[in-house]
């Protein structure tokens, strides 16, 4: 196998082992076996299990939340929500995310790494999508990008990863309309 | 101890054991020891660990999300968000919730019970708060109560339980203003 292929095989094996047995019971041996590589191939890349899992999961999470630029804020919002909802409904994500959240509750190093990755990425997505919308005159200058991303991701996460209520085609459309309404110039109460 | 006191002592012990060692390592022995009761007192109430934990956690979760009726939708929203944000920032909740979510990912019985409790309760809160607001003429008839609650709880859950970004005094106010904007009569895009 080529160097890049080996890395890809290991990444794949880690994601599948995480989904099947969870972080606590994941072993370097089982990852090596599943990837069809020797343990040394793994230890050449990462010094331990924690480092390996955090690097691989962060990279996958980053790839799965895109930086849309469709030409309109409504379009960016819909695309972001569509992709995030697909990712959250993927069976691998729905096993791995809760497991790592539980590990994070007990392991400050995991917590810090995951939360830093989430915050950094959330900030980048928010600044890009909201920044573009402000430039286009679709959102008022000074729109809180951080709050905007909480509104885009929070309801989907709550619904798909926590209460696990299925969504239909209308749901994403209603949600993005609501988020658009939330972020436009505030109107006085009636 | 009185019968009610024993139940309260057991409930307390279960919550603290869950926070300290997690569901997987929680034992009836340790709960009995911590509560200062015999194991038979526990088995008189619940037939096994799973049943005990699910009943106790569901009851605590239900108690911690109130059904506000302050006289205005804005007031209800602010009170609900304030109480939910306090609950999510409580150390016991921040250990127990991720742990049970991870168990749920591996145990369909836990998943089903937790999700059914969440959905039932979410529906009740949504119907009450949104129903009151529609009656008062603050929200349009036909407002989607389910989506409304996703918008109220999702961003707080995402921020406080997932990305764990601290919130300041302004955050809850900005979030409730945004949710109000999201649910009012939709305006045409400009």
mmCIF file of C-alpha atoms in Angstrom:
data_model
loop_
_atom_site.group_PDB
_atom_site.id
_atom_site.type_symbol
_atom_site.label_atom_id
_atom_site.label_comp_id
_atom_site.label_asym_id
_atom_site.label_seq_id
_atom_site.Cartn_x
_atom_site.Cartn_y
_atom_site.Cartn_z
ATOM 1 C CA UNK A 1 0.000 0.000 0.000
ATOM 2 C CA UNK A 2 1.087 3.572 -0.618
ATOM 3 C CA UNK A 3 1.663 5.826 2.368
ATOM 4 C CA UNK A 4 -1.581 7.778 1.794
ATOM 5 C CA UNK A 5 -3.571 4.573 1.315
ATOM 6 C CA UNK A 6 -2.289 3.205 4.595
ATOM 7 C CA UNK A 7 -3.339 6.379 6.411
ATOM 8 C CA UNK A 8 -6.786 6.210 4.780
ATOM 9 C CA UNK A 9 -7.180 2.549 5.745
ATOM 10 C CA UNK A 10 -6.265 3.347 9.349
ATOM 11 C CA UNK A 11 -8.697 6.285 9.459
ATOM 12 C CA UNK A 12 -11.468 4.070 8.178
ATOM 13 C CA UNK A 13 -10.657 1.331 10.654
ATOM 14 C CA UNK A 14 -10.640 3.797 13.565
ATOM 15 C CA UNK A 15 -14.069 5.221 12.628
ATOM 16 C CA UNK A 16 -15.570 1.753 12.317
ATOM 17 C CA UNK A 17 -14.034 0.474 15.560
ATOM 18 C CA UNK A 18 -15.257 3.591 17.377
ATOM 19 C CA UNK A 19 -18.788 3.003 16.099
ATOM 20 C CA UNK A 20 -18.737 -0.677 17.018
ATOM 21 C CA UNK A 21 -16.970 -0.919 20.361
ATOM 22 C CA UNK A 22 -16.611 2.710 21.498
ATOM 23 C CA UNK A 23 -13.558 4.664 22.607
ATOM 24 C CA UNK A 24 -13.115 2.821 25.903
ATOM 25 C CA UNK A 25 -12.758 -0.624 24.320
ATOM 26 C CA UNK A 26 -10.978 0.461 21.126
ATOM 27 C CA UNK A 27 -7.506 -1.115 20.836
ATOM 28 C CA UNK A 28 -4.585 -0.330 18.544
ATOM 29 C CA UNK A 29 -4.382 -4.085 17.807
ATOM 30 C CA UNK A 30 -7.961 -4.215 16.505
ATOM 31 C CA UNK A 31 -7.447 -1.073 14.407
ATOM 32 C CA UNK A 32 -4.279 -2.534 12.863
ATOM 33 C CA UNK A 33 -6.026 -5.842 12.134
ATOM 34 C CA UNK A 34 -9.031 -4.157 10.532
ATOM 35 C CA UNK A 35 -6.840 -1.816 8.473
ATOM 36 C CA UNK A 36 -4.595 -4.705 7.379
ATOM 37 C CA UNK A 37 -1.438 -2.961 8.622
ATOM 38 C CA UNK A 38 1.128 -3.573 11.331
ATOM 39 C CA UNK A 39 0.968 -1.784 14.702
ATOM 40 C CA UNK A 40 4.190 0.037 13.844
ATOM 41 C CA UNK A 41 2.408 1.752 10.940
ATOM 42 C CA UNK A 42 0.049 3.247 13.510
ATOM 43 C CA UNK A 43 2.738 4.186 16.016
ATOM 44 C CA UNK A 44 4.727 5.896 13.272
ATOM 45 C CA UNK A 45 1.763 8.261 12.832
ATOM 46 C CA UNK A 46 0.402 8.770 16.363
ATOM 47 C CA UNK A 47 2.024 8.226 19.722
ATOM 48 C CA UNK A 48 -1.082 6.812 21.423
ATOM 49 C CA UNK A 49 -4.753 5.923 21.089
ATOM 50 C CA UNK A 50 -6.057 9.249 22.392
ATOM 51 C CA UNK A 51 -3.951 11.292 19.996
ATOM 52 C CA UNK A 52 -4.940 9.052 17.069
ATOM 53 C CA UNK A 53 -8.674 9.183 17.772
ATOM 54 C CA UNK A 54 -8.763 12.929 18.370
ATOM 55 C CA UNK A 55 -6.838 13.746 15.216
ATOM 56 C CA UNK A 56 -8.932 11.466 13.021
ATOM 57 C CA UNK A 57 -12.305 12.466 14.433
ATOM 58 C CA UNK A 58 -11.472 16.197 14.260
ATOM 59 C CA UNK A 59 -10.447 15.847 10.620
ATOM 60 C CA UNK A 60 -13.654 13.994 9.714
ATOM 61 C CA UNK A 61 -15.821 16.532 11.585
ATOM 62 C CA UNK A 62 -14.086 19.401 9.812
ATOM 63 C CA UNK A 63 -14.612 17.834 6.396
ATOM 64 C CA UNK A 64 -18.301 17.214 7.097
ATOM 65 C CA UNK A 65 -19.213 20.825 7.905
ATOM 66 C CA UNK A 66 -18.651 22.757 4.711
ATOM 67 C CA UNK A 67 -18.116 26.466 4.103
ATOM 68 C CA UNK A 68 -20.910 27.143 1.662
ATOM 69 C CA UNK A 69 -20.891 30.112 -0.728
ATOM 70 C CA UNK A 70 -24.022 29.786 -2.837
ATOM 71 C CA UNK A 71 -24.511 33.496 -3.505
ATOM 72 C CA UNK A 72 -27.265 34.092 -0.939
ATOM 73 C CA UNK A 73 -27.603 33.741 2.819
ATOM 74 C CA UNK A 74 -30.769 31.643 2.431
ATOM 75 C CA UNK A 75 -28.896 29.313 0.071
ATOM 76 C CA UNK A 76 -25.862 29.046 2.355
ATOM 77 C CA UNK A 77 -28.137 28.304 5.304
ATOM 78 C CA UNK A 78 -30.049 25.590 3.479
ATOM 79 C CA UNK A 79 -26.902 23.921 2.182
ATOM 80 C CA UNK A 80 -25.203 23.986 5.587
ATOM 81 C CA UNK A 81 -28.264 22.543 7.303
ATOM 82 C CA UNK A 82 -28.767 19.893 4.645
ATOM 83 C CA UNK A 83 -25.202 18.634 4.959
ATOM 84 C CA UNK A 84 -25.138 18.784 8.753
ATOM 85 C CA UNK A 85 -28.443 16.918 8.976
ATOM 86 C CA UNK A 86 -27.117 14.178 6.672
ATOM 87 C CA UNK A 87 -23.937 13.877 8.745
ATOM 88 C CA UNK A 88 -25.862 13.686 12.039
ATOM 89 C CA UNK A 89 -28.140 10.977 10.649
ATOM 90 C CA UNK A 90 -25.214 8.870 9.445
ATOM 91 C CA UNK A 91 -24.983 5.730 11.522
ATOM 92 C CA UNK A 92 -21.280 6.145 12.226
ATOM 93 C CA UNK A 93 -21.747 9.678 13.558
ATOM 94 C CA UNK A 94 -24.725 8.692 15.672
ATOM 95 C CA UNK A 95 -22.626 6.068 17.478
ATOM 96 C CA UNK A 96 -19.341 7.957 17.726
ATOM 97 C CA UNK A 97 -20.549 11.398 18.794
ATOM 98 C CA UNK A 98 -22.361 10.342 21.991
ATOM 99 C CA UNK A 99 -19.538 7.993 22.921
ATOM 100 C CA UNK A 100 -16.866 10.701 22.652
ATOM 101 C CA UNK A 101 -19.099 13.182 24.491
ATOM 102 C CA UNK A 102 -19.270 10.714 27.393
ATOM 103 C CA UNK A 103 -15.482 10.210 27.323
ATOM 104 C CA UNK A 104 -15.091 13.982 27.283
ATOM 105 C CA UNK A 105 -17.187 14.262 30.440
ATOM 106 C CA UNK A 106 -14.610 12.102 32.219
ATOM 107 C CA UNK A 107 -11.389 13.046 30.408
ATOM 108 C CA UNK A 108 -10.424 16.741 30.394
ATOM 109 C CA UNK A 109 -7.904 16.222 27.565
ATOM 110 C CA UNK A 110 -10.588 14.801 25.249
ATOM 111 C CA UNK A 111 -13.055 17.482 26.333
ATOM 112 C CA UNK A 112 -10.598 20.292 25.666
ATOM 113 C CA UNK A 113 -9.552 19.001 22.251
ATOM 114 C CA UNK A 114 -13.076 18.317 21.013
ATOM 115 C CA UNK A 115 -14.479 21.582 22.300
ATOM 116 C CA UNK A 116 -11.589 23.606 20.901
ATOM 117 C CA UNK A 117 -12.031 21.959 17.498
ATOM 118 C CA UNK A 118 -15.798 22.587 17.575
ATOM 119 C CA UNK A 119 -15.406 26.220 18.629
ATOM 120 C CA UNK A 120 -12.679 27.007 16.116
ATOM 121 C CA UNK A 121 -14.619 25.441 13.284
ATOM 122 C CA UNK A 122 -17.944 26.953 14.359
ATOM 123 C CA UNK A 123 -16.320 30.376 14.500
ATOM 124 C CA UNK A 124 -14.841 29.978 11.029
ATOM 125 C CA UNK A 125 -18.175 28.853 9.531
ATOM 126 C CA UNK A 126 -20.068 31.629 11.305
ATOM 127 C CA UNK A 127 -17.666 34.359 10.264
ATOM 128 C CA UNK A 128 -17.746 33.190 6.667
ATOM 129 C CA UNK A 129 -21.522 32.710 6.225
ATOM 130 C CA UNK A 130 -22.549 35.720 8.283
ATOM 131 C CA UNK A 131 -19.715 37.847 6.867
ATOM 132 C CA UNK A 132 -20.837 37.101 3.307
ATOM 133 C CA UNK A 133 -24.469 37.910 4.197
ATOM 134 C CA UNK A 134 -23.508 41.228 5.781
ATOM 135 C CA UNK A 135 -21.433 42.138 2.706
ATOM 136 C CA UNK A 136 -24.402 41.311 0.461
ATOM 137 C CA UNK A 137 -26.648 43.489 2.642
ATOM 138 C CA UNK A 138 -28.772 40.510 3.670
ATOM 139 C CA UNK A 139 -28.012 40.775 7.379
ATOM 140 C CA UNK A 140 -27.423 43.901 9.482
ATOM 141 C CA UNK A 141 -23.783 44.786 10.208
ATOM 142 C CA UNK A 142 -22.871 43.625 13.685
ATOM 143 C CA UNK A 143 -24.902 40.407 13.435
ATOM 144 C CA UNK A 144 -23.647 38.057 16.136
ATOM 145 C CA UNK A 145 -21.989 35.255 14.125
ATOM 146 C CA UNK A 146 -21.581 33.045 17.166
ATOM 147 C CA UNK A 147 -25.285 33.172 18.032
ATOM 148 C CA UNK A 148 -26.142 32.682 14.364
ATOM 149 C CA UNK A 149 -24.236 29.386 14.233
ATOM 150 C CA UNK A 150 -25.804 28.219 17.514
ATOM 151 C CA UNK A 151 -29.185 28.806 15.862
ATOM 152 C CA UNK A 152 -28.145 26.937 12.700
ATOM 153 C CA UNK A 153 -26.601 23.884 14.367
ATOM 154 C CA UNK A 154 -28.314 23.672 17.772
ATOM 155 C CA UNK A 155 -31.859 22.717 16.716
ATOM 156 C CA UNK A 156 -30.553 20.088 14.268
ATOM 157 C CA UNK A 157 -28.210 18.626 16.851
ATOM 158 C CA UNK A 158 -30.906 18.615 19.526
ATOM 159 C CA UNK A 159 -33.429 16.955 17.245
ATOM 160 C CA UNK A 160 -31.245 14.442 15.401
ATOM 161 C CA UNK A 161 -28.613 13.564 18.003
ATOM 162 C CA UNK A 162 -30.479 14.051 21.306
ATOM 163 C CA UNK A 163 -34.254 13.622 21.126
ATOM 164 C CA UNK A 164 -33.792 11.664 17.857
ATOM 165 C CA UNK A 165 -37.042 12.839 16.351
ATOM 166 C CA UNK A 166 -37.128 12.082 12.622
ATOM 167 C CA UNK A 167 -37.335 15.068 10.276
ATOM 168 C CA UNK A 168 -39.302 15.326 7.050
ATOM 169 C CA UNK A 169 -38.631 17.406 3.941
ATOM 170 C CA UNK A 170 -40.519 20.387 5.335
ATOM 171 C CA UNK A 171 -38.531 20.508 8.544
ATOM 172 C CA UNK A 172 -35.275 21.859 7.086
ATOM 173 C CA UNK A 173 -37.180 24.446 5.081
ATOM 174 C CA UNK A 174 -39.183 25.624 8.109
ATOM 175 C CA UNK A 175 -36.051 25.700 10.237
ATOM 176 C CA UNK A 176 -34.062 27.755 7.752
ATOM 177 C CA UNK A 177 -36.991 30.189 7.335
ATOM 178 C CA UNK A 178 -37.127 30.528 11.122
ATOM 179 C CA UNK A 179 -33.382 31.141 11.396
ATOM 180 C CA UNK A 180 -33.580 33.765 8.645
ATOM 181 C CA UNK A 181 -36.357 35.463 10.638
ATOM 182 C CA UNK A 182 -34.290 35.243 13.808
ATOM 183 C CA UNK A 183 -31.297 37.028 12.324
ATOM 184 C CA UNK A 184 -32.936 39.809 10.354
ATOM 185 C CA UNK A 185 -33.216 43.305 11.763
ATOM 186 C CA UNK A 186 -35.202 42.988 14.996
ATOM 187 C CA UNK A 187 -38.736 44.420 14.883
ATOM 188 C CA UNK A 188 -40.391 46.021 17.895
ATOM 189 C CA UNK A 189 -42.805 43.763 19.812
ATOM 190 C CA UNK A 190 -46.438 44.210 18.855
ATOM 191 C CA UNK B 1 -36.089 6.643 57.785
ATOM 192 C CA UNK B 2 -39.568 7.228 56.404
ATOM 193 C CA UNK B 3 -40.499 5.566 53.135
ATOM 194 C CA UNK B 4 -40.322 8.847 51.191
ATOM 195 C CA UNK B 5 -36.992 9.764 52.782
ATOM 196 C CA UNK B 6 -35.524 6.414 51.740
ATOM 197 C CA UNK B 7 -36.644 6.956 48.146
ATOM 198 C CA UNK B 8 -35.165 10.467 48.176
ATOM 199 C CA UNK B 9 -31.873 9.155 49.604
ATOM 200 C CA UNK B 10 -31.703 6.496 46.879
ATOM 201 C CA UNK B 11 -32.465 9.038 44.147
ATOM 202 C CA UNK B 12 -29.708 11.278 45.411
ATOM 203 C CA UNK B 13 -27.251 8.407 45.625
ATOM 204 C CA UNK B 14 -28.066 7.293 42.059
ATOM 205 C CA UNK B 15 -27.516 10.790 40.647
ATOM 206 C CA UNK B 16 -24.189 11.144 42.433
ATOM 207 C CA UNK B 17 -22.964 7.679 41.474
ATOM 208 C CA UNK B 18 -23.944 8.319 37.846
ATOM 209 C CA UNK B 19 -21.958 11.544 37.853
ATOM 210 C CA UNK B 20 -18.923 9.936 39.469
ATOM 211 C CA UNK B 21 -18.573 6.514 37.868
ATOM 212 C CA UNK B 22 -21.077 6.561 34.972
ATOM 213 C CA UNK B 23 -23.875 4.154 34.094
ATOM 214 C CA UNK B 24 -21.580 1.305 33.039
ATOM 215 C CA UNK B 25 -19.782 1.066 36.375
ATOM 216 C CA UNK B 26 -22.717 1.993 38.625
ATOM 217 C CA UNK B 27 -23.623 -0.827 41.042
ATOM 218 C CA UNK B 28 -26.667 -1.382 43.231
ATOM 219 C CA UNK B 29 -24.254 -2.114 46.102
ATOM 220 C CA UNK B 30 -22.595 1.290 45.816
ATOM 221 C CA UNK B 31 -25.949 3.079 45.573
ATOM 222 C CA UNK B 32 -27.214 1.271 48.696
ATOM 223 C CA UNK B 33 -24.015 2.093 50.600
ATOM 224 C CA UNK B 34 -24.133 5.767 49.617
ATOM 225 C CA UNK B 35 -27.851 6.065 50.437
ATOM 226 C CA UNK B 36 -27.359 4.288 53.773
ATOM 227 C CA UNK B 37 -30.001 1.656 52.975
ATOM 228 C CA UNK B 38 -30.052 -2.089 52.322
ATOM 229 C CA UNK B 39 -30.092 -3.521 48.803
ATOM 230 C CA UNK B 40 -33.577 -4.914 49.451
ATOM 231 C CA UNK B 41 -34.893 -1.338 49.823
ATOM 232 C CA UNK B 42 -33.745 -0.755 46.250
ATOM 233 C CA UNK B 43 -35.080 -4.016 44.835
ATOM 234 C CA UNK B 44 -38.462 -3.346 46.480
ATOM 235 C CA UNK B 45 -38.701 -0.227 44.281
ATOM 236 C CA UNK B 46 -37.060 -1.230 40.995
ATOM 237 C CA UNK B 47 -36.380 -4.642 39.516
ATOM 238 C CA UNK B 48 -32.961 -3.778 38.068
ATOM 239 C CA UNK B 49 -30.335 -1.083 37.540
ATOM 240 C CA UNK B 50 -31.603 -0.008 34.126
ATOM 241 C CA UNK B 51 -35.171 0.480 35.321
ATOM 242 C CA UNK B 52 -33.981 2.362 38.413
ATOM 243 C CA UNK B 53 -31.709 4.748 36.509
ATOM 244 C CA UNK B 54 -34.231 5.486 33.759
ATOM 245 C CA UNK B 55 -37.052 6.208 36.181
ATOM 246 C CA UNK B 56 -34.937 8.480 38.385
ATOM 247 C CA UNK B 57 -33.266 10.397 35.571
ATOM 248 C CA UNK B 58 -36.567 10.902 33.702
ATOM 249 C CA UNK B 59 -38.190 12.272 36.858
ATOM 250 C CA UNK B 60 -35.309 14.693 37.486
ATOM 251 C CA UNK B 61 -35.297 15.838 33.847
ATOM 252 C CA UNK B 62 -39.032 16.436 33.963
ATOM 253 C CA UNK B 63 -38.778 18.464 37.155
ATOM 254 C CA UNK B 64 -35.984 20.621 35.731
ATOM 255 C CA UNK B 65 -37.868 21.810 32.641
ATOM 256 C CA UNK B 66 -40.749 23.881 33.942
ATOM 257 C CA UNK B 67 -44.008 24.861 32.261
ATOM 258 C CA UNK B 68 -43.801 28.628 32.604
ATOM 259 C CA UNK B 69 -46.848 30.869 32.473
ATOM 260 C CA UNK B 70 -45.590 34.407 33.042
ATOM 261 C CA UNK B 71 -48.318 36.176 31.065
ATOM 262 C CA UNK B 72 -46.287 36.851 27.908
ATOM 263 C CA UNK B 73 -44.484 34.712 25.345
ATOM 264 C CA UNK B 74 -41.277 36.712 25.782
ATOM 265 C CA UNK B 75 -41.456 36.135 29.532
ATOM 266 C CA UNK B 76 -42.139 32.400 29.160
ATOM 267 C CA UNK B 77 -39.262 32.086 26.719
ATOM 268 C CA UNK B 78 -36.819 33.901 28.984
ATOM 269 C CA UNK B 79 -37.825 31.874 32.048
ATOM 270 C CA UNK B 80 -37.620 28.547 30.208
ATOM 271 C CA UNK B 81 -34.198 29.381 28.781
ATOM 272 C CA UNK B 82 -32.886 30.647 32.100
ATOM 273 C CA UNK B 83 -33.866 27.461 33.920
ATOM 274 C CA UNK B 84 -32.669 25.134 31.149
ATOM 275 C CA UNK B 85 -29.330 26.946 30.960
ATOM 276 C CA UNK B 86 -28.862 26.610 34.737
ATOM 277 C CA UNK B 87 -29.715 22.898 34.583
ATOM 278 C CA UNK B 88 -27.294 22.258 31.702
ATOM 279 C CA UNK B 89 -24.502 24.063 33.526
ATOM 280 C CA UNK B 90 -25.020 22.041 36.698
ATOM 281 C CA UNK B 91 -22.086 19.712 37.229
ATOM 282 C CA UNK B 92 -24.246 16.657 37.805
ATOM 283 C CA UNK B 93 -26.137 17.169 34.543
ATOM 284 C CA UNK B 94 -22.974 17.807 32.580
ATOM 285 C CA UNK B 95 -21.571 14.416 33.635
ATOM 286 C CA UNK B 96 -24.741 12.345 33.495
ATOM 287 C CA UNK B 97 -26.241 13.539 30.205
ATOM 288 C CA UNK B 98 -23.298 12.636 27.939
ATOM 289 C CA UNK B 99 -22.830 9.328 29.722
ATOM 290 C CA UNK B 100 -26.435 8.250 29.206
ATOM 291 C CA UNK B 101 -26.364 9.467 25.605
ATOM 292 C CA UNK B 102 -23.411 7.149 24.993
ATOM 293 C CA UNK B 103 -25.201 4.240 26.686
ATOM 294 C CA UNK B 104 -28.243 5.005 24.565
ATOM 295 C CA UNK B 105 -26.153 4.715 21.407
ATOM 296 C CA UNK B 106 -25.370 1.111 22.373
ATOM 297 C CA UNK B 107 -28.543 0.088 24.227
ATOM 298 C CA UNK B 108 -31.848 0.417 22.332
ATOM 299 C CA UNK B 109 -33.902 0.137 25.550
ATOM 300 C CA UNK B 110 -32.125 3.152 27.100
ATOM 301 C CA UNK B 111 -32.338 5.059 23.825
ATOM 302 C CA UNK B 112 -36.046 4.425 23.454
ATOM 303 C CA UNK B 113 -36.900 5.373 27.032
ATOM 304 C CA UNK B 114 -34.817 8.558 27.072
ATOM 305 C CA UNK B 115 -35.994 9.713 23.667
ATOM 306 C CA UNK B 116 -39.636 8.995 24.444
ATOM 307 C CA UNK B 117 -39.357 10.940 27.710
ATOM 308 C CA UNK B 118 -37.668 13.856 25.930
ATOM 309 C CA UNK B 119 -40.201 13.927 23.100
ATOM 310 C CA UNK B 120 -43.242 13.651 25.371
ATOM 311 C CA UNK B 121 -41.972 16.379 27.632
ATOM 312 C CA UNK B 122 -40.814 18.612 24.776
ATOM 313 C CA UNK B 123 -44.225 18.269 23.161
ATOM 314 C CA UNK B 124 -46.016 19.180 26.383
ATOM 315 C CA UNK B 125 -43.818 22.268 26.946
ATOM 316 C CA UNK B 126 -44.169 23.345 23.327
ATOM 317 C CA UNK B 127 -47.927 22.944 23.236
ATOM 318 C CA UNK B 128 -48.291 24.890 26.464
ATOM 319 C CA UNK B 129 -45.947 27.831 25.733
ATOM 320 C CA UNK B 130 -46.868 28.161 22.065
ATOM 321 C CA UNK B 131 -50.564 27.504 22.773
ATOM 322 C CA UNK B 132 -50.644 30.303 25.345
ATOM 323 C CA UNK B 133 -48.873 32.678 22.953
ATOM 324 C CA UNK B 134 -51.305 31.902 20.129
ATOM 325 C CA UNK B 135 -54.258 32.495 22.488
ATOM 326 C CA UNK B 136 -52.785 35.839 23.538
ATOM 327 C CA UNK B 137 -52.347 36.767 19.867
ATOM 328 C CA UNK B 138 -48.538 36.919 20.199
ATOM 329 C CA UNK B 139 -47.860 34.152 17.672
ATOM 330 C CA UNK B 140 -49.760 33.288 14.489
ATOM 331 C CA UNK B 141 -52.218 30.390 14.729
ATOM 332 C CA UNK B 142 -50.642 27.255 13.297
ATOM 333 C CA UNK B 143 -47.173 28.049 14.710
ATOM 334 C CA UNK B 144 -45.172 24.817 14.680
ATOM 335 C CA UNK B 145 -44.752 24.047 18.406
ATOM 336 C CA UNK B 146 -42.259 21.279 17.760
ATOM 337 C CA UNK B 147 -39.953 23.532 15.754
ATOM 338 C CA UNK B 148 -40.414 26.274 18.352
ATOM 339 C CA UNK B 149 -39.084 24.042 21.131
ATOM 340 C CA UNK B 150 -36.158 22.876 18.971
ATOM 341 C CA UNK B 151 -35.275 26.563 18.581
ATOM 342 C CA UNK B 152 -35.593 27.214 22.320
ATOM 343 C CA UNK B 153 -33.623 24.199 23.563
ATOM 344 C CA UNK B 154 -31.285 23.344 20.673
ATOM 345 C CA UNK B 155 -28.939 26.336 20.740
ATOM 346 C CA UNK B 156 -28.596 26.150 24.553
ATOM 347 C CA UNK B 157 -27.923 22.423 24.450
ATOM 348 C CA UNK B 158 -25.430 22.784 21.604
ATOM 349 C CA UNK B 159 -23.585 25.597 23.326
ATOM 350 C CA UNK B 160 -23.622 24.419 26.941
ATOM 351 C CA UNK B 161 -23.538 20.623 26.581
ATOM 352 C CA UNK B 162 -21.652 20.128 23.291
ATOM 353 C CA UNK B 163 -19.261 22.926 22.343
ATOM 354 C CA UNK B 164 -19.239 24.047 26.016
ATOM 355 C CA UNK B 165 -18.790 27.701 25.196
ATOM 356 C CA UNK B 166 -19.505 29.828 28.264
ATOM 357 C CA UNK B 167 -22.439 32.239 28.020
ATOM 358 C CA UNK B 168 -22.658 35.736 29.439
ATOM 359 C CA UNK B 169 -25.698 37.725 30.612
ATOM 360 C CA UNK B 170 -26.345 39.086 27.133
ATOM 361 C CA UNK B 171 -26.422 35.677 25.491
ATOM 362 C CA UNK B 172 -29.788 34.523 26.845
ATOM 363 C CA UNK B 173 -31.344 37.880 26.022
ATOM 364 C CA UNK B 174 -30.019 37.837 22.449
ATOM 365 C CA UNK B 175 -31.076 34.233 22.003
ATOM 366 C CA UNK B 176 -34.614 34.838 23.206
ATOM 367 C CA UNK B 177 -34.918 37.938 20.979
ATOM 368 C CA UNK B 178 -33.741 35.824 18.041
ATOM 369 C CA UNK B 179 -36.216 33.036 18.814
ATOM 370 C CA UNK B 180 -39.035 35.578 19.073
ATOM 371 C CA UNK B 181 -38.018 36.901 15.643
ATOM 372 C CA UNK B 182 -37.881 33.367 14.280
ATOM 373 C CA UNK B 183 -41.434 32.535 15.291
ATOM 374 C CA UNK B 184 -43.272 35.725 14.404
ATOM 375 C CA UNK B 185 -45.171 36.049 11.152
ATOM 376 C CA UNK B 186 -42.644 35.457 8.346
ATOM 377 C CA UNK B 187 -41.757 38.549 6.331
ATOM 378 C CA UNK B 188 -40.899 38.435 2.646
ATOM 379 C CA UNK B 189 -37.165 38.445 1.838
ATOM 380 C CA UNK B 190 -35.816 41.916 1.077
#
